[in-house]
Amino acid sequence: MNKIAVISMLSLIVGFTACSPDESVQTGEAQLNFKLEYGGNPLVVDAAYDYQSNSVRFSEFNFIYSNLKLLRADGSSVDLEEVGYLDFGDTNTEEAAVNGLNKSYVDLPIGSYTGISFTYGLDDSYLDKTPADFSTDNVLSNAGLYWVAWGNYIICKLEARFESNGDGLYDDASFQYHLGGDTAFRTVTIDREFDLITDGITSIDLVLDLRKILLIDNELIDPFEFNNTHTSDMEWLISDLLDNVQTEFVAE
Amino acid sequence: MMKRVLIGLGIFIAACSPDEVVVVDGDLTNIPYQPVDYVIPQPAGFPSMAQPSDNIATEAGVELGHFLFFDPILSRDSTQSCSSCHLPELGFTDGKKVSTGITGAQGFRSSMSLVNIGYVNSGLFWDGRSPHLEAQAFLPIEDPTEMDNTWAAVEESLRNHPTYPEMFRKAFGINDKSEITSDLATKALAQYERSLVSANSKYDEVLASGDFGVFSDEELDGYFMFFDIEGSGLPDAQCFHCHSGAYMSVNDFFNNGLEALGDLTNVTDIGLGDVTGVFTDRGKFRATTLRNIELTGPYMHDGRIETLEEVVDFYNDSIHPALNLDVNLFEGVDLNASQRASLVAFMKTLTDTSYLANPHFLSPFN
């Protein structure tokens, strides 16, 4: 390479570096790991856990969230996602349960943060929406998440089967708690101080213990008595379960 | 410029091997390539159909797929096309328990309906083994119980065909016959399949108008039970948990209790479990669409049930226990004879044969 070429390349590089500091906003990356537990242990889908005097296997847990954001000390916030969906149906190994479901968000302003907040469910701006309002690559187009009879999204499905007679088939009782309705959403705010930095990922575990969700008046819900939430006389249970979710998310 | 290079190359090759017959006339660049997007219809009640960014349907692509779908050229002995097992008049199924390939060999699953197939956004087939239509279309060609061919042979036949090279040029802008590949053929087939949208059933009329008066009393009763509508005074049939929405499927996999699979150690057709390797997925199958269900019997993945009446009897009387029986069917279904008839009447409102009057859904060779 001749001298002139080298010099002109060098000046190009110098030119680039000279330009960059004013233009770039410094950004960082956050990773949120949503994890399920049952009585303090990682919850493996389809594995057996004690439940009152019975044994339980959870077969399904999924939920829709919206307005996910990070909260800053000055009261402002940084939006991460408008609508998202987490399906724990495949966390059927110990390893998958320990890892949880990981969501990564890049290009976030660096600095100090004080917490995370989201709507568990869809806020009321979605009340008149149906799957036909979305494209098949959007989770809200999913017919399985829409409750035709109620005209609402099913924002959370929690399903389990129980063993009490010892034959190992887990078909002695079950519950299908499908949460939906005009008021089936809660704002969850989780306090947690953390910094986002330029080089490095800030990873935060958001843990929900299903055993705590299923405690009503300090007693685990009886699946033999309450099998589902499909009728309007069960709205109280939808509401109680959502109230529990609202307070039981923990950041670790 | 490209053309001249190609011609130059051709002469060069020809000059090097004078004794061999050298095909140098594969050039297609004199045929115009002017792709026009194909507008996929958007019926009331359906989500809009997302297409893969690397295979957006064009008029010429869909047309090519239309010909390929109905052309036996894809099978080893040119006796079977996709449409041999996906007949338009049977909701694009074949009316058999399980399908039969060119050698007479039987597969072990029942053919599946393809009208509105573009709305399936998860694994295709009864067991979900194919992630999308492009990937799916690779498989029947080389399946020994289906078309029993090789893709190399198909590519060869298509390249030497009098009209396909021009159609591939118009659909994908290839410059030379030699660029006809399995990749492009499957893309065209997928484009055509996404264009198979039809929604003119009685159920669609209700979805579009919101007027339930379109249903007869019997059909309306069936609707109430199917969707567990509260306050109708009728029992819940629980069907909507798995068959719902405009496409009438939630596109997910379940054990609906066809067999007593017990603790899942002895399962004949493992279904989804074979694809995921997950023990509790053994014996799960896709809850398929119920659109045109009146036309697509025999029913279930292995065609074990002949009629819709028997399907409803099965859900009513014979759901078998198993470690992974879906919890939505735990309580069982308890309908009397007239309620069972109403449920069947409702399912028949999902029949839409209007597309049979549309040449786009029929063989282009007739």
Coordinates of C-alpha atoms in Angstrom, one line a residue:
Chain A
M1 CA 0.0 0.0 0.0
N2 CA 1.5 3.4 -0.8
K3 CA 2.0 6.2 1.6
I4 CA -0.8 8.4 0.3
A5 CA -3.3 5.6 0.6
V6 CA -2.3 4.9 4.1
I7 CA -2.5 8.5 5.1
S8 CA -5.9 9.0 3.5
M9 CA -7.2 5.8 5.2
L10 CA -5.9 7.1 8.5
S11 CA -7.6 10.4 8.1
L12 CA -10.8 8.6 7.3
I13 CA -10.6 6.7 10.6
V14 CA -9.7 9.9 12.5
G15 CA -12.6 11.5 10.8
F16 CA -15.0 8.8 12.0
T17 CA -13.9 8.9 15.6
A18 CA -14.1 12.6 15.6
C19 CA -17.7 12.5 14.5
S20 CA -19.0 9.8 16.8
P21 CA -19.0 11.1 20.4
D22 CA -21.6 13.9 19.9
E23 CA -24.0 11.6 18.0
S24 CA -24.1 8.5 20.0
V25 CA -26.5 8.1 23.0
Q26 CA -25.0 5.6 25.3
T27 CA -27.2 2.5 25.6
G28 CA -27.4 -0.8 27.5
E29 CA -29.2 -4.1 27.5
A30 CA -31.6 -5.6 30.0
Q31 CA -32.6 -9.2 30.2
L32 CA -35.8 -10.1 32.1
N33 CA -36.0 -13.8 33.2
F34 CA -39.6 -14.7 34.1
K35 CA -39.5 -17.8 36.4
L36 CA -42.2 -19.9 38.0
E37 CA -41.8 -21.6 41.4
Y38 CA -44.0 -23.7 43.5
G39 CA -43.4 -23.5 47.2
G40 CA -40.0 -22.0 46.6
N41 CA -38.8 -24.6 44.1
P42 CA -38.5 -24.2 40.3
L43 CA -41.8 -25.3 38.8
V44 CA -41.4 -28.0 36.2
V45 CA -44.5 -28.4 34.1
D46 CA -46.0 -31.9 34.4
A47 CA -43.9 -32.8 37.4
A48 CA -45.5 -33.8 40.7
Y49 CA -45.8 -31.5 43.7
D50 CA -47.7 -31.8 47.0
Y51 CA -51.0 -30.0 47.2
Q52 CA -52.9 -30.3 50.4
S53 CA -53.2 -34.0 50.9
N54 CA -53.0 -34.7 47.2
S55 CA -50.4 -34.5 44.5
V56 CA -50.6 -32.0 41.6
R57 CA -49.2 -31.7 38.1
F58 CA -49.5 -28.3 36.5
S59 CA -50.0 -28.8 32.8
E60 CA -50.4 -25.2 31.6
F61 CA -49.5 -21.7 32.7
N62 CA -49.4 -18.8 30.3
F63 CA -50.3 -15.1 30.4
I64 CA -50.5 -12.0 28.3
Y65 CA -48.9 -8.8 29.6
S66 CA -48.8 -5.3 28.3
N67 CA -47.2 -1.9 28.9
L68 CA -43.9 -3.4 30.1
K69 CA -41.5 -0.7 31.2
L70 CA -38.5 0.1 33.3
L71 CA -38.9 2.8 36.0
R72 CA -36.3 5.5 36.6
A73 CA -35.6 7.3 39.8
D74 CA -36.8 10.6 38.4
G75 CA -40.3 9.2 37.9
S76 CA -39.9 8.7 34.2
S77 CA -40.0 5.3 32.5
V78 CA -38.6 3.5 29.5
D79 CA -41.0 1.4 27.4
L80 CA -39.9 -2.1 26.6
E81 CA -42.9 -3.8 25.0
E82 CA -46.5 -3.0 24.3
V83 CA -47.9 -6.5 24.4
G84 CA -46.2 -9.8 25.1
Y85 CA -47.1 -13.4 25.9
L86 CA -45.3 -15.9 28.1
D87 CA -46.2 -19.6 27.8
F88 CA -44.6 -21.8 30.4
G89 CA -46.1 -25.0 28.8
D90 CA -42.6 -26.1 27.6
T91 CA -40.7 -25.5 30.8
N92 CA -41.0 -29.2 31.4
T93 CA -37.4 -29.9 32.6
E94 CA -35.6 -28.8 35.7
E95 CA -33.1 -26.9 33.5
A96 CA -35.8 -25.1 31.6
A97 CA -37.6 -24.2 34.8
V98 CA -34.4 -22.8 36.4
N99 CA -33.7 -20.7 33.2
G100 CA -37.2 -19.4 33.0
L101 CA -38.4 -17.5 29.9
N102 CA -35.8 -14.9 28.9
K103 CA -36.7 -11.6 27.2
S104 CA -33.9 -9.3 26.0
Y105 CA -34.2 -5.6 25.4
V106 CA -31.5 -3.6 23.8
D107 CA -30.7 0.1 23.1
L108 CA -32.0 1.2 26.5
P109 CA -30.6 4.4 28.1
I110 CA -27.9 3.7 30.6
G111 CA -28.2 4.9 34.2
S112 CA -30.0 4.0 37.4
Y113 CA -33.4 2.4 37.6
T114 CA -35.8 1.7 40.5
G115 CA -38.1 -1.0 39.2
I116 CA -40.1 -2.7 36.6
S117 CA -43.8 -2.4 35.8
F118 CA -46.3 -4.0 33.5
T119 CA -50.0 -4.7 33.2
Y120 CA -50.8 -8.4 33.9
G121 CA -53.3 -8.9 31.1
L122 CA -54.4 -6.3 28.6
D123 CA -55.5 -2.9 29.7
D124 CA -58.9 -1.5 28.9
S125 CA -57.8 -0.1 25.6
Y126 CA -58.0 -3.7 24.3
L127 CA -61.5 -4.4 25.5
D128 CA -63.1 -4.1 22.1
K129 CA -60.4 -6.0 20.3
T130 CA -60.7 -9.5 18.8
P131 CA -58.2 -11.8 17.0
A132 CA -59.6 -10.4 13.7
D133 CA -57.9 -7.1 14.5
F134 CA -54.4 -8.6 14.4
S135 CA -52.2 -10.4 11.9
T136 CA -51.4 -14.1 12.3
D137 CA -47.8 -13.3 13.4
N138 CA -49.3 -11.4 16.4
V139 CA -50.1 -13.4 19.5
L140 CA -53.4 -11.6 19.9
S141 CA -54.6 -13.3 16.7
N142 CA -54.6 -16.6 18.6
A143 CA -58.1 -18.0 18.8
G144 CA -57.1 -20.0 21.8
L145 CA -56.6 -16.9 23.8
Y146 CA -60.0 -15.4 23.1
W147 CA -63.1 -16.2 25.0
V148 CA -66.0 -16.0 22.5
A149 CA -68.7 -16.4 25.2
W150 CA -67.4 -13.4 27.1
G151 CA -66.1 -11.3 24.2
N152 CA -62.7 -10.9 25.9
Y153 CA -59.2 -12.2 25.8
I154 CA -58.2 -15.0 28.2
I155 CA -55.2 -13.2 29.7
C156 CA -54.0 -16.2 31.7
K157 CA -54.5 -19.9 31.7
L158 CA -53.6 -22.0 34.7
E159 CA -54.4 -25.7 34.4
A160 CA -53.6 -28.6 36.7
R161 CA -54.5 -32.2 37.4
F162 CA -54.6 -34.0 40.7
E163 CA -54.0 -37.4 42.1
S164 CA -55.7 -38.7 45.2
N165 CA -56.6 -42.3 44.6
G166 CA -53.1 -43.6 44.0
D167 CA -53.5 -45.0 40.5
G168 CA -51.0 -42.5 39.1
L169 CA -53.2 -41.1 36.3
Y170 CA -53.7 -37.7 37.9
D171 CA -57.4 -37.7 36.8
D172 CA -59.1 -37.5 40.2
A173 CA -59.6 -33.7 39.9
S174 CA -58.5 -30.9 37.8
F175 CA -58.8 -27.2 37.4
Q176 CA -58.9 -24.9 34.5
Y177 CA -58.6 -21.4 35.7
H178 CA -58.9 -19.2 32.6
L179 CA -58.8 -15.6 33.6
G180 CA -60.7 -13.0 31.5
G181 CA -63.4 -10.4 31.7
D182 CA -63.7 -6.6 31.5
T183 CA -61.6 -6.1 34.7
A184 CA -59.2 -8.9 34.3
F185 CA -56.0 -6.9 34.4
R186 CA -53.7 -5.6 37.1
T187 CA -50.8 -3.2 37.2
V188 CA -47.8 -5.0 38.6
T189 CA -45.0 -2.8 40.0
I190 CA -41.8 -4.5 41.2
D191 CA -39.3 -2.5 43.2
R192 CA -35.7 -3.3 42.3
E193 CA -32.7 -0.9 42.0
F194 CA -30.4 -1.6 39.2
D195 CA -28.1 0.1 36.7
L196 CA -27.9 -0.3 32.9
I197 CA -24.4 0.0 31.7
T198 CA -22.8 0.4 28.2
D199 CA -21.0 -2.9 28.0
G200 CA -22.7 -5.7 29.8
I201 CA -26.2 -7.1 30.2
T202 CA -28.2 -6.4 33.3
S203 CA -30.1 -9.5 34.1
I204 CA -33.1 -9.6 36.5
D205 CA -35.2 -12.5 37.6
L206 CA -38.9 -11.9 38.0
V207 CA -40.2 -14.8 40.0
L208 CA -43.8 -15.9 40.6
D209 CA -44.6 -18.6 43.1
L210 CA -47.8 -20.4 41.9
R211 CA -48.5 -21.8 45.4
K212 CA -48.8 -18.3 46.7
I213 CA -51.2 -17.4 43.8
L214 CA -53.5 -20.3 44.7
L215 CA -53.8 -19.3 48.4
I216 CA -57.1 -17.8 49.2
D217 CA -57.6 -16.8 52.8
N218 CA -54.4 -18.8 53.6
E219 CA -55.8 -22.0 52.2
L220 CA -55.0 -23.6 48.8
I221 CA -58.0 -23.6 46.6
D222 CA -59.8 -26.9 46.6
P223 CA -59.9 -28.3 43.0
F224 CA -62.7 -30.7 44.0
E225 CA -64.8 -27.7 44.8
F226 CA -63.7 -25.2 42.2
N227 CA -62.9 -26.7 38.9
N228 CA -63.1 -23.8 36.5
T229 CA -63.8 -20.1 36.2
H230 CA -66.1 -20.3 33.2
T231 CA -69.3 -19.0 34.7
S232 CA -70.1 -15.5 36.0
D233 CA -70.6 -16.8 39.5
M234 CA -66.8 -17.6 39.5
E235 CA -65.7 -14.0 38.8
W236 CA -64.7 -13.7 42.4
L237 CA -62.0 -16.3 41.9
I238 CA -60.6 -14.6 38.8
S239 CA -60.4 -11.5 40.8
D240 CA -58.8 -13.1 43.8
L241 CA -56.2 -14.9 41.7
L242 CA -55.3 -11.6 39.9
D243 CA -55.0 -9.8 43.2
N244 CA -52.5 -12.4 44.3
V245 CA -50.5 -12.1 41.1
Q246 CA -50.4 -8.4 41.5
T247 CA -48.5 -8.6 44.8
E248 CA -46.6 -11.8 44.5
F249 CA -44.1 -11.1 41.7
V250 CA -40.6 -10.7 43.2
A251 CA -37.4 -9.5 41.5
E252 CA -34.3 -11.4 42.4
Chain B
M1 CA -24.7 -8.0 -20.1
M2 CA -25.6 -11.0 -18.1
K3 CA -27.0 -12.6 -21.3
R4 CA -23.8 -12.1 -23.2
V5 CA -21.7 -13.6 -20.4
L6 CA -24.0 -16.6 -20.4
I7 CA -23.9 -17.0 -24.1
G8 CA -20.2 -16.7 -24.0
L9 CA -20.0 -19.4 -21.4
G10 CA -22.3 -21.6 -23.4
I11 CA -20.1 -21.5 -26.4
F12 CA -17.1 -22.1 -24.3
I13 CA -18.6 -25.2 -22.8
A14 CA -19.8 -26.4 -26.2
A15 CA -16.4 -25.9 -27.6
C16 CA -14.7 -28.0 -24.9
S17 CA -16.9 -31.1 -25.3
P18 CA -17.9 -31.4 -28.9
D19 CA -19.2 -35.0 -28.7
E20 CA -21.7 -34.4 -25.9
V21 CA -25.1 -33.0 -26.3
V22 CA -24.8 -29.7 -24.4
V23 CA -27.8 -27.7 -23.4
V24 CA -27.0 -24.1 -23.8
D25 CA -30.5 -22.8 -24.3
G26 CA -31.5 -22.5 -20.7
D27 CA -31.4 -18.7 -20.9
L28 CA -34.7 -17.2 -19.8
T29 CA -33.8 -13.5 -19.7
N30 CA -35.8 -12.5 -22.8
I31 CA -39.0 -13.3 -20.8
P32 CA -40.1 -10.3 -18.7
Y33 CA -40.0 -10.5 -14.9
Q34 CA -42.5 -8.1 -13.6
P35 CA -43.8 -9.4 -10.2
V36 CA -47.2 -8.2 -9.0
D37 CA -48.2 -8.9 -5.4
Y38 CA -51.1 -11.3 -5.0
V39 CA -53.8 -9.9 -2.8
I40 CA -54.9 -12.6 -0.3
P41 CA -58.6 -12.2 0.5
Q42 CA -59.4 -11.1 4.1
P43 CA -62.7 -12.5 5.2
A44 CA -64.7 -11.1 8.1
G45 CA -63.7 -12.5 11.5
F46 CA -60.3 -13.8 10.3
P47 CA -56.9 -12.3 11.4
S48 CA -54.9 -10.9 8.5
M49 CA -52.6 -13.6 7.1
A50 CA -48.9 -12.9 7.7
Q51 CA -46.6 -14.2 5.0
P52 CA -42.9 -15.1 5.3
S53 CA -40.8 -12.1 4.3
D54 CA -38.8 -14.2 1.8
N55 CA -41.9 -15.6 0.1
I56 CA -44.5 -12.9 -0.4
A57 CA -47.1 -14.2 -2.8
T58 CA -47.2 -12.8 -6.3
E59 CA -49.7 -13.4 -9.1
A60 CA -47.2 -15.4 -11.1
G61 CA -46.0 -17.3 -8.0
V62 CA -49.5 -18.4 -7.1
E63 CA -50.2 -19.4 -10.6
L64 CA -47.1 -21.5 -10.8
G65 CA -48.1 -23.1 -7.4
H66 CA -51.6 -23.8 -8.8
F67 CA -50.2 -25.8 -11.7
L68 CA -47.6 -27.6 -9.6
F69 CA -50.3 -28.6 -7.0
F70 CA -52.4 -30.3 -9.6
D71 CA -49.6 -31.8 -11.7
P72 CA -48.6 -35.5 -11.4
I73 CA -45.2 -34.5 -12.7
L74 CA -44.2 -34.3 -9.1
S75 CA -44.6 -38.1 -8.5
R76 CA -42.1 -40.8 -9.6
D77 CA -44.4 -42.4 -12.2
S78 CA -46.5 -39.3 -12.9
T79 CA -49.6 -40.7 -11.5
Q80 CA -50.2 -38.7 -8.4
S81 CA -50.4 -35.0 -7.7
C82 CA -50.9 -33.2 -4.4
S83 CA -54.5 -33.0 -5.4
S84 CA -54.8 -36.8 -5.6
C85 CA -54.9 -36.8 -1.7
H86 CA -56.2 -33.2 -1.4
L87 CA -59.4 -33.2 -3.6
P88 CA -61.1 -29.9 -3.8
E89 CA -64.6 -31.4 -3.6
L90 CA -63.7 -33.1 -0.2
G91 CA -62.4 -29.9 1.4
F92 CA -59.0 -30.9 0.0
T93 CA -58.9 -34.3 1.8
D94 CA -59.2 -37.7 0.1
G95 CA -62.1 -39.4 1.8
K96 CA -60.0 -42.3 3.0
K97 CA -59.1 -43.5 6.5
V98 CA -55.4 -43.2 5.6
S99 CA -53.9 -42.1 2.3
T100 CA -52.4 -44.4 -0.3
G101 CA -49.2 -43.5 -2.3
I102 CA -48.2 -44.3 -5.9
T103 CA -46.9 -47.8 -5.0
G104 CA -50.2 -48.6 -3.3
A105 CA -48.4 -48.4 0.0
Q106 CA -50.6 -47.0 2.8
G107 CA -49.5 -44.2 5.0
F108 CA -50.6 -44.2 8.6
R109 CA -52.4 -40.9 8.8
S110 CA -55.5 -39.4 7.3
S111 CA -55.2 -36.6 4.7
M112 CA -55.8 -33.0 6.0
S113 CA -58.0 -30.2 4.8
L114 CA -56.3 -27.3 3.1
V115 CA -58.9 -24.6 2.7
N116 CA -57.7 -21.5 4.7
I117 CA -54.5 -23.4 5.6
G118 CA -52.6 -20.1 5.5
Y119 CA -54.1 -19.3 8.9
V120 CA -52.2 -22.0 10.6
N121 CA -49.3 -20.3 12.4
S122 CA -47.8 -23.2 14.2
G123 CA -46.6 -26.7 13.4
L124 CA -48.3 -28.4 10.4
F125 CA -49.4 -32.1 10.1
W126 CA -51.2 -34.0 12.8
D127 CA -48.0 -34.1 14.8
G128 CA -46.7 -30.6 14.1
R129 CA -43.5 -31.8 12.5
S130 CA -43.4 -29.2 9.8
P131 CA -42.9 -25.5 10.8
H132 CA -44.5 -23.8 7.8
L133 CA -46.0 -24.5 4.3
E134 CA -42.7 -24.1 2.5
A135 CA -41.1 -26.8 4.6
Q136 CA -44.1 -29.0 4.4
A137 CA -44.2 -29.1 0.6
F138 CA -40.7 -30.7 0.5
L139 CA -42.0 -33.9 2.2
P140 CA -44.7 -35.6 0.0
I141 CA -42.4 -35.7 -3.0
E142 CA -39.9 -38.1 -1.4
D143 CA -42.2 -39.9 1.0
P144 CA -42.3 -43.6 -0.1
T145 CA -45.9 -43.8 1.0
E146 CA -46.8 -40.8 -1.1
M147 CA -45.2 -39.6 -4.3
D148 CA -42.0 -41.7 -3.9
N149 CA -39.9 -39.5 -6.1
T150 CA -36.6 -37.6 -5.6
W151 CA -36.3 -33.8 -5.8
A152 CA -33.4 -34.2 -8.2
A153 CA -35.7 -36.0 -10.6
V154 CA -38.4 -33.4 -10.1
E155 CA -36.0 -30.5 -10.8
E156 CA -34.9 -32.3 -13.9
S157 CA -38.4 -32.8 -15.2
L158 CA -39.4 -29.2 -14.5
R159 CA -36.2 -27.8 -16.2
N160 CA -37.0 -29.8 -19.3
H161 CA -40.7 -29.0 -19.4
P162 CA -42.1 -26.9 -22.2
T163 CA -43.8 -24.3 -20.0
Y164 CA -42.6 -24.5 -16.4
P165 CA -39.2 -22.7 -17.0
E166 CA -41.1 -19.6 -18.3
M167 CA -43.4 -19.8 -15.2
F168 CA -40.5 -20.0 -12.8
R169 CA -38.9 -17.0 -14.6
K170 CA -42.1 -15.0 -14.2
A171 CA -42.6 -16.0 -10.6
F172 CA -39.0 -15.8 -9.2
G173 CA -37.0 -13.9 -11.8
I174 CA -34.5 -16.7 -12.5
N175 CA -32.2 -16.2 -15.4
D176 CA -31.7 -19.8 -16.5
K177 CA -33.6 -23.1 -16.4
S178 CA -30.9 -24.5 -14.3
E179 CA -32.0 -22.2 -11.4
I180 CA -35.2 -24.2 -11.0
T181 CA -34.9 -25.8 -7.6
S182 CA -36.9 -27.6 -5.0
D183 CA -36.6 -24.4 -2.9
L184 CA -38.5 -22.4 -5.5
A185 CA -41.0 -25.1 -6.3
T186 CA -42.0 -25.4 -2.6
K187 CA -42.2 -21.6 -2.3
A188 CA -44.7 -21.6 -5.2
L189 CA -46.7 -24.4 -3.7
A190 CA -46.9 -22.5 -0.4
Q191 CA -48.0 -19.3 -2.1
Y192 CA -50.8 -21.2 -3.8
E193 CA -51.9 -22.8 -0.6
R194 CA -52.0 -19.4 1.2
S195 CA -54.3 -18.2 -1.6
L196 CA -56.8 -20.9 -0.8
V197 CA -59.0 -18.6 1.3
S198 CA -62.8 -19.2 1.3
A199 CA -65.3 -18.2 4.0
N200 CA -68.8 -18.4 2.7
S201 CA -70.4 -20.8 5.1
K202 CA -73.5 -20.1 7.2
Y203 CA -71.1 -19.6 10.2
D204 CA -69.3 -17.0 8.2
E205 CA -72.5 -15.2 7.4
V206 CA -73.1 -15.0 11.2
L207 CA -69.6 -13.8 11.8
A208 CA -69.9 -11.1 9.2
S209 CA -73.4 -9.9 10.1
G210 CA -73.6 -10.7 13.8
D211 CA -77.1 -11.9 13.1
F212 CA -77.6 -15.2 14.9
G213 CA -81.1 -15.5 13.2
V214 CA -79.2 -16.9 10.2
F215 CA -78.9 -20.2 12.2
S216 CA -81.9 -22.6 12.6
D217 CA -83.0 -23.2 16.2
E218 CA -81.2 -26.5 16.1
E219 CA -77.9 -25.0 14.8
L220 CA -78.1 -22.2 17.3
D221 CA -78.5 -24.7 20.2
G222 CA -75.4 -26.4 18.8
Y223 CA -73.5 -23.1 18.7
F224 CA -74.5 -22.4 22.3
M225 CA -73.2 -25.8 23.5
F226 CA -70.1 -25.7 21.3
F227 CA -69.0 -22.3 22.7
D228 CA -70.3 -22.9 26.3
I229 CA -72.5 -19.8 26.1
E230 CA -73.8 -19.1 29.6
G231 CA -77.5 -18.6 30.1
S232 CA -78.7 -20.8 27.2
G233 CA -80.0 -23.4 29.6
L234 CA -78.0 -26.0 27.6
P235 CA -75.1 -28.1 28.8
D236 CA -71.5 -27.1 27.9
A237 CA -69.8 -29.3 25.2
Q238 CA -66.3 -27.7 25.8
C239 CA -65.5 -27.9 22.1
F240 CA -64.3 -24.3 21.8
H241 CA -61.3 -24.8 24.1
C242 CA -59.6 -26.5 21.1
H243 CA -61.7 -25.7 18.0
S244 CA -62.4 -21.9 18.0
G245 CA -62.0 -18.6 16.1
A246 CA -62.7 -18.0 12.5
Y247 CA -60.5 -20.9 11.5
M248 CA -62.2 -23.1 14.1
S249 CA -58.9 -24.4 15.5
V250 CA -56.7 -23.0 18.2
N251 CA -53.7 -24.6 16.3
D252 CA -52.4 -26.5 19.3
F253 CA -51.9 -30.1 20.3
F254 CA -53.9 -32.1 22.8
N255 CA -54.8 -35.6 23.9
N256 CA -58.6 -35.6 23.4
G257 CA -59.0 -39.1 24.9
L258 CA -59.3 -41.2 21.8
E259 CA -57.5 -44.1 23.5
A260 CA -56.8 -45.3 27.0
L261 CA -53.1 -44.3 27.0
G262 CA -52.8 -44.8 30.7
D263 CA -49.4 -43.7 32.0
L264 CA -48.2 -43.1 28.4
T265 CA -45.6 -46.0 28.3
N266 CA -47.5 -47.8 25.5
V267 CA -48.5 -45.4 22.8
T268 CA -48.9 -46.7 19.2
D269 CA -48.8 -43.4 17.3
I270 CA -46.7 -41.0 19.5
G271 CA -47.7 -37.9 17.5
L272 CA -46.4 -34.7 18.9
G273 CA -44.2 -36.6 21.4
D274 CA -42.2 -38.0 18.5
V275 CA -41.5 -34.4 17.3
T276 CA -40.7 -32.7 20.7
G277 CA -39.3 -35.7 22.5
V278 CA -41.4 -34.7 25.6
F279 CA -42.9 -37.6 27.4
T280 CA -46.2 -35.9 28.2
D281 CA -46.6 -35.0 24.6
R282 CA -47.0 -38.7 23.6
G283 CA -50.3 -39.3 22.0
K284 CA -51.1 -35.6 21.5
F285 CA -52.3 -34.5 18.0
R286 CA -53.3 -31.2 16.4
A287 CA -56.9 -30.0 17.1
T288 CA -57.6 -29.5 13.4
T289 CA -59.9 -27.0 11.9
L290 CA -63.6 -28.0 11.8
R291 CA -64.2 -25.9 8.7
N292 CA -65.8 -28.1 6.0
I293 CA -65.8 -30.9 8.5
E294 CA -68.9 -32.4 6.9
L295 CA -66.8 -33.1 3.8
T296 CA -63.6 -34.4 5.3
G297 CA -64.4 -37.7 7.0
P298 CA -63.3 -40.2 8.1
Y299 CA -62.2 -38.4 11.1
M300 CA -59.2 -38.1 13.5
H301 CA -55.5 -38.6 12.6
D302 CA -56.0 -42.2 11.6
G303 CA -59.5 -41.9 10.2
R304 CA -60.9 -44.2 13.0
I305 CA -64.3 -42.5 13.2
E306 CA -66.6 -42.5 10.2
T307 CA -69.3 -39.9 10.8
L308 CA -69.8 -36.6 12.7
E309 CA -72.5 -38.3 14.8
E310 CA -70.0 -40.8 15.9
V311 CA -67.5 -38.1 16.7
V312 CA -70.0 -36.4 19.0
D313 CA -70.9 -39.8 20.6
F314 CA -67.2 -40.3 21.2
Y315 CA -66.8 -37.0 23.1
N316 CA -70.1 -37.7 24.9
D317 CA -69.5 -41.3 26.0
S318 CA -66.0 -42.6 25.4
I319 CA -63.3 -40.1 26.4
H320 CA -60.5 -42.3 27.8
P321 CA -58.4 -41.4 30.7
A322 CA -54.6 -40.9 30.3
L323 CA -51.9 -39.0 32.1
N324 CA -52.1 -36.2 29.6
L325 CA -55.8 -36.2 28.8
D326 CA -56.6 -32.5 28.4
V327 CA -58.1 -31.1 31.5
N328 CA -60.8 -29.4 29.5
L329 CA -62.3 -32.8 28.9
F330 CA -61.9 -34.1 32.4
E331 CA -65.5 -33.4 33.4
G332 CA -66.7 -35.1 30.2
V333 CA -69.5 -34.0 28.0
D334 CA -73.1 -35.0 28.8
L335 CA -75.6 -34.3 26.0
N336 CA -78.9 -36.0 25.3
A337 CA -79.7 -37.3 21.8
S338 CA -81.3 -34.2 20.5
Q339 CA -78.5 -32.0 21.9
R340 CA -75.9 -34.2 20.2
A341 CA -77.9 -33.8 17.0
S342 CA -77.8 -30.0 17.5
L343 CA -74.1 -30.1 17.9
V344 CA -73.7 -31.9 14.6
A345 CA -76.1 -29.5 12.9
F346 CA -73.9 -26.6 14.1
M347 CA -70.8 -28.2 12.7
K348 CA -72.5 -28.6 9.4
T349 CA -72.9 -24.7 9.3
L350 CA -69.1 -24.7 8.8
T351 CA -69.5 -26.2 5.3
D352 CA -68.5 -23.9 2.5
T353 CA -68.5 -25.3 -1.0
S354 CA -68.7 -21.9 -2.8
Y355 CA -65.0 -22.2 -3.8
L356 CA -65.9 -25.2 -6.1
A357 CA -67.3 -22.6 -8.5
N358 CA -64.0 -20.8 -8.5
P359 CA -61.4 -22.2 -11.1
H360 CA -58.6 -21.0 -8.8
F361 CA -59.4 -24.0 -6.5
L362 CA -59.7 -26.5 -9.3
S363 CA -57.3 -28.2 -11.6
P364 CA -55.9 -25.8 -14.2
F365 CA -55.4 -28.8 -16.6
N366 CA -59.1 -29.4 -17.3

